[in-house]
CSV table of C-alpha atoms in Angstrom, one decimal:
chain,number,residue,atom,x,y,z
K,1,ASP,CA,0.0,0.0,0.0
K,2,ALA,CA,1.7,3.2,-1.2
K,3,GLY,CA,1.8,6.0,1.2
K,4,VAL,CA,1.6,9.7,0.3
K,5,THR,CA,3.8,10.5,-2.6
K,6,GLN,CA,5.0,13.9,-3.8
K,7,SER,CA,6.7,15.1,-6.9
K,8,PRO,CA,9.2,16.5,-7.7
K,9,THR,CA,11.6,15.8,-4.9
K,10,HIS,CA,13.6,19.0,-5.5
K,11,LEU,CA,13.0,22.1,-7.6
K,12,ILE,CA,15.0,25.2,-8.3
K,13,LYS,CA,13.2,28.3,-9.6
K,14,THR,CA,14.0,32.0,-9.9
K,15,ARG,CA,12.1,34.9,-8.5
K,16,GLY,CA,9.0,35.8,-10.3
K,17,GLN,CA,8.5,32.3,-11.8
K,18,GLN,CA,5.6,30.0,-11.1
K,19,VAL,CA,5.7,26.5,-9.7
K,20,THR,CA,3.4,23.5,-9.4
K,21,LEU,CA,3.9,20.7,-6.9
K,22,ARG,CA,2.0,17.5,-6.9
K,23,CYS,CA,0.7,15.1,-4.3
K,24,SER,CA,-0.9,11.7,-4.4
K,25,PRO,CA,-2.7,10.7,-1.2
K,26,LYS,CA,-2.5,7.4,0.6
K,27,SER,CA,-4.9,4.9,-0.8
K,28,GLY,CA,-8.4,5.4,0.5
K,29,HIS,CA,-7.8,9.0,1.7
K,30,ASP,CA,-10.0,11.8,0.4
K,31,THR,CA,-8.6,14.9,2.1
K,32,VAL,CA,-5.3,16.6,1.3
K,33,SER,CA,-3.5,19.3,3.3
K,34,TRP,CA,-0.5,21.3,2.3
K,35,TYR,CA,2.2,22.7,4.6
K,36,GLN,CA,5.2,25.0,4.2
K,37,GLN,CA,8.2,24.2,6.3
K,38,ALA,CA,10.9,26.9,6.2
K,39,LEU,CA,14.4,25.9,7.3
K,40,GLY,CA,14.6,25.4,11.1
K,41,GLN,CA,10.9,25.9,11.6
K,42,GLY,CA,7.9,23.8,12.1
K,43,PRO,CA,5.4,23.2,9.2
K,44,GLN,CA,2.8,25.9,8.6
K,45,PHE,CA,-0.6,25.0,7.3
K,46,ILE,CA,-1.3,26.5,3.8
K,47,PHE,CA,-4.7,25.0,3.0
K,48,GLN,CA,-6.8,21.8,2.9
K,49,TYR,CA,-8.8,20.3,0.0
K,50,TYR,CA,-11.8,18.0,0.3
K,51,GLU,CA,-14.3,17.1,-2.4
K,52,GLU,CA,-12.2,19.2,-4.9
K,53,GLU,CA,-12.8,22.4,-2.9
K,54,GLU,CA,-10.5,24.4,-0.7
K,55,ARG,CA,-12.1,23.8,2.7
K,56,GLN,CA,-9.8,25.9,4.9
K,57,ARG,CA,-6.9,28.2,4.4
K,58,GLY,CA,-4.0,29.3,6.6
K,59,ASN,CA,-2.3,32.7,6.6
K,60,PHE,CA,-0.9,32.6,3.1
K,61,PRO,CA,-1.4,35.1,0.2
K,62,ASP,CA,-3.4,34.4,-2.9
K,63,ARG,CA,-0.2,33.6,-4.7
K,64,PHE,CA,-0.6,30.2,-3.2
K,65,SER,CA,-3.4,28.2,-4.8
K,66,GLY,CA,-4.4,24.6,-5.2
K,67,HIS,CA,-6.5,22.1,-6.8
K,68,GLN,CA,-7.9,18.6,-6.0
K,69,PHE,CA,-8.7,16.2,-8.7
K,70,PRO,CA,-11.5,13.6,-8.8
K,71,ASN,CA,-9.0,10.9,-7.9
K,72,TYR,CA,-8.2,12.9,-4.7
K,73,SER,CA,-4.7,13.9,-5.9
K,74,SER,CA,-3.8,17.5,-5.5
K,75,GLU,CA,-1.6,20.3,-6.8
K,76,LEU,CA,-0.1,23.3,-5.1
K,77,ASN,CA,0.6,26.3,-7.3
K,78,VAL,CA,2.7,29.3,-6.3
K,79,ASN,CA,2.9,32.3,-8.5
K,80,ALA,CA,5.3,35.2,-8.6
K,81,LEU,CA,7.9,33.3,-6.5
K,82,LEU,CA,9.8,35.2,-3.8
K,83,LEU,CA,13.1,34.2,-2.1
K,84,GLY,CA,11.1,33.6,1.0
K,85,ASP,CA,9.1,30.9,-0.6
K,86,SER,CA,12.1,28.6,-0.4
K,87,ALA,CA,11.1,25.8,1.8
K,88,LEU,CA,10.1,22.2,2.1
K,89,TYR,CA,6.5,21.7,1.0
K,90,LEU,CA,4.7,18.9,2.7
K,91,CYS,CA,1.5,17.2,1.7
K,92,ALA,CA,-0.6,15.2,4.1
K,93,SER,CA,-3.6,13.1,3.4
K,94,SER,CA,-6.4,11.8,5.7
K,95,LEU,CA,-9.9,10.7,5.7
K,96,GLU,CA,-12.5,13.4,6.2
K,97,PRO,CA,-13.2,13.2,9.9
K,98,GLY,CA,-16.9,13.9,9.9
K,99,LEU,CA,-18.3,13.8,13.4
K,100,ALA,CA,-15.3,11.9,14.7
K,101,GLY,CA,-13.5,15.2,15.1
K,102,TYR,CA,-10.2,14.2,13.7
K,103,ASN,CA,-8.5,11.7,11.5
K,104,GLU,CA,-4.7,11.1,11.5
K,105,GLN,CA,-2.8,12.9,8.8
K,106,PHE,CA,-0.1,10.9,6.9
K,107,PHE,CA,2.7,13.0,5.5
K,108,GLY,CA,4.6,12.7,2.3
K,109,PRO,CA,8.4,13.2,2.0
K,110,GLY,CA,8.0,16.7,0.7
K,111,THR,CA,9.2,18.8,-2.2
K,112,ARG,CA,12.2,21.0,-1.5
K,113,LEU,CA,11.8,24.3,-3.4
K,114,THR,CA,14.7,26.7,-3.8
K,115,VAL,CA,14.0,30.1,-5.2
K,116,LEU,CA,17.1,32.0,-6.5
O,1,ALA,CA,-5.6,31.3,18.7
O,2,GLN,CA,-3.6,28.2,19.4
O,3,LYS,CA,0.1,28.0,19.8
O,4,VAL,CA,2.7,25.4,20.5
O,5,THR,CA,6.1,26.1,22.1
O,6,GLN,CA,9.1,23.9,22.1
O,7,ALA,CA,11.7,25.8,24.1
O,8,GLN,CA,14.5,23.4,23.5
O,9,THR,CA,16.0,24.1,20.1
O,10,GLU,CA,18.7,21.4,20.3
O,11,ILE,CA,19.6,18.6,22.7
O,12,SER,CA,22.6,16.4,22.5
O,13,VAL,CA,22.9,13.2,24.6
O,14,VAL,CA,25.1,10.2,24.7
O,15,GLU,CA,23.6,6.8,23.8
O,16,LYS,CA,21.7,5.1,26.6
O,17,GLU,CA,20.9,8.4,28.3
O,18,ASP,CA,17.3,9.3,29.0
O,19,VAL,CA,16.0,12.5,27.4
O,20,THR,CA,12.8,14.5,27.7
O,21,LEU,CA,11.5,16.9,25.1
O,22,ASP,CA,9.3,19.6,26.3
O,23,CYS,CA,6.1,20.9,24.7
O,24,VAL,CA,3.8,23.6,26.0
O,25,TYR,CA,0.6,24.5,24.2
O,26,GLU,CA,-2.0,27.3,24.3
O,27,THR,CA,-5.6,27.2,23.4
O,28,ARG,CA,-8.9,28.3,24.8
O,29,ASP,CA,-10.8,25.4,23.3
O,30,THR,CA,-11.8,22.5,25.4
O,31,THR,CA,-11.6,19.8,22.7
O,32,TYR,CA,-8.3,19.5,20.9
O,33,TYR,CA,-5.7,16.9,19.9
O,34,LEU,CA,-2.0,16.9,20.6
O,35,PHE,CA,0.7,15.1,18.6
O,36,TRP,CA,4.3,14.2,18.4
O,37,TYR,CA,6.0,13.7,15.1
O,38,LYS,CA,9.6,12.7,14.3
O,39,GLN,CA,11.3,14.1,11.2
O,40,PRO,CA,14.4,12.3,10.1
O,41,PRO,CA,16.8,13.8,7.6
O,42,SER,CA,14.7,12.4,4.7
O,43,GLY,CA,12.1,15.0,5.6
O,44,GLU,CA,9.0,12.9,6.0
O,45,LEU,CA,7.1,13.5,9.2
O,46,VAL,CA,6.6,10.2,11.1
O,47,PHE,CA,3.6,10.1,13.5
O,48,LEU,CA,4.4,9.0,17.0
O,49,ILE,CA,1.4,9.6,19.2
O,50,ARG,CA,-2.0,11.4,19.4
O,51,ARG,CA,-3.7,12.5,22.5
O,52,ASN,CA,-7.1,14.1,22.8
O,53,SER,CA,-7.9,16.7,25.5
O,54,PHE,CA,-10.1,14.4,27.5
O,55,ASP,CA,-7.5,11.7,27.9
O,56,GLU,CA,-4.8,12.6,30.4
O,57,GLN,CA,-3.5,9.1,30.8
O,58,ASN,CA,0.2,8.9,30.3
O,59,GLU,CA,1.3,6.4,27.7
O,60,ILE,CA,4.3,4.2,27.2
O,61,SER,CA,5.4,2.6,24.0
O,62,GLY,CA,8.6,0.7,24.2
O,63,ARG,CA,11.3,3.2,25.0
O,64,TYR,CA,8.9,6.2,24.4
O,65,SER,CA,6.6,7.7,27.0
O,66,TRP,CA,4.4,10.7,27.0
O,67,ASN,CA,3.3,12.9,30.0
O,68,PHE,CA,0.2,15.0,29.3
O,69,GLN,CA,-0.8,17.5,32.0
O,70,LYS,CA,-3.7,19.9,31.3
O,71,SER,CA,-3.0,21.8,34.5
O,72,THR,CA,0.3,23.0,33.0
O,73,SER,CA,-0.7,22.8,29.3
O,74,SER,CA,2.2,20.5,28.7
O,75,PHE,CA,2.7,17.3,26.6
O,76,ASN,CA,6.3,16.1,27.2
O,77,PHE,CA,8.0,13.3,25.5
O,78,THR,CA,10.6,11.1,27.1
O,79,ILE,CA,13.0,8.6,25.3
O,80,THR,CA,14.5,6.1,27.6
O,81,ALA,CA,17.9,4.6,26.9
O,82,SER,CA,18.3,6.7,23.8
O,83,GLN,CA,19.8,5.2,20.6
O,84,VAL,CA,21.7,6.8,17.7
O,85,VAL,CA,18.6,6.0,15.5
O,86,ASP,CA,16.6,8.4,17.7
O,87,SER,CA,18.5,11.3,16.2
O,88,ALA,CA,16.0,13.5,14.4
O,89,VAL,CA,13.9,16.7,14.7
O,90,TYR,CA,10.9,16.1,16.9
O,91,PHE,CA,7.7,18.3,16.6
O,92,CYS,CA,4.9,18.7,18.9
O,93,ALA,CA,1.6,19.8,17.3
O,94,LEU,CA,-1.9,20.9,18.2
O,95,ILE,CA,-5.2,20.8,16.3
O,96,LEU,CA,-8.6,21.9,17.4
O,97,ARG,CA,-11.7,19.8,16.9
O,98,GLY,CA,-13.5,21.0,13.7
O,99,ASN,CA,-10.4,22.9,12.6
O,100,ASN,CA,-8.0,21.7,10.0
O,101,ASP,CA,-5.1,24.0,10.8
O,102,MET,CA,-2.5,21.9,12.6
O,103,ARG,CA,-0.1,24.1,14.6
O,104,PHE,CA,3.4,22.9,15.0
O,105,GLY,CA,6.1,23.9,17.4
O,106,ALA,CA,9.5,25.0,16.1
O,107,GLY,CA,10.9,21.5,16.8
O,108,THR,CA,13.7,20.1,18.9
O,109,ARG,CA,16.7,18.7,17.2
O,110,LEU,CA,17.9,15.6,19.1
O,111,THR,CA,21.4,14.3,18.5
O,112,VAL,CA,22.3,11.0,20.1
O,113,LYS,CA,26.0,10.3,20.1
O,114,PRO,CA,27.5,6.8,20.2
């Protein structure tokens, strides 16, 4: 059973460019969350997708956008890249918790983005 | 707003020593979940434990144990008889019921020397 997979592993871009990162959730999971982890810091929540819609968003500008496909996979897009966008981008998948309150998130290995 | 503080940035111990990683959290909500994750150099976050706010029982899993105290808003993690393979960055995290924004602490880098 494959876990959460992300591509690419590493990426180098220059300021002002746009980037797309991809995530395939763990089999059976329908919810995908994205996190940004700057060097030496904890992950920060960007947004979560469920049923192909953005369900909740953290404190990130509109340059960060996403998409979820019918097969539950997801993309994170970042426009007009800044040097400060350099980070490890983590994807996490889970089952929609419903009334249970919470379901465990499984994290992928991340995509390391470097903006020059 | 919720917040997680891990005051220890880095800890270095010698193999077989016991080590405790501290975690203090802040929230006004009464229903929440606390977590510990391990992040090895590969980058993937590895789930270690989850606790909900109504379950203050301490837990032991092999060499790992967790001490949850609501009175001090702490959720500390102890590794007994540490091993070199325990070297990693450890994160404490908090999520509120009905909220999808998991808040992480800044992490504690643990180095276990042989």
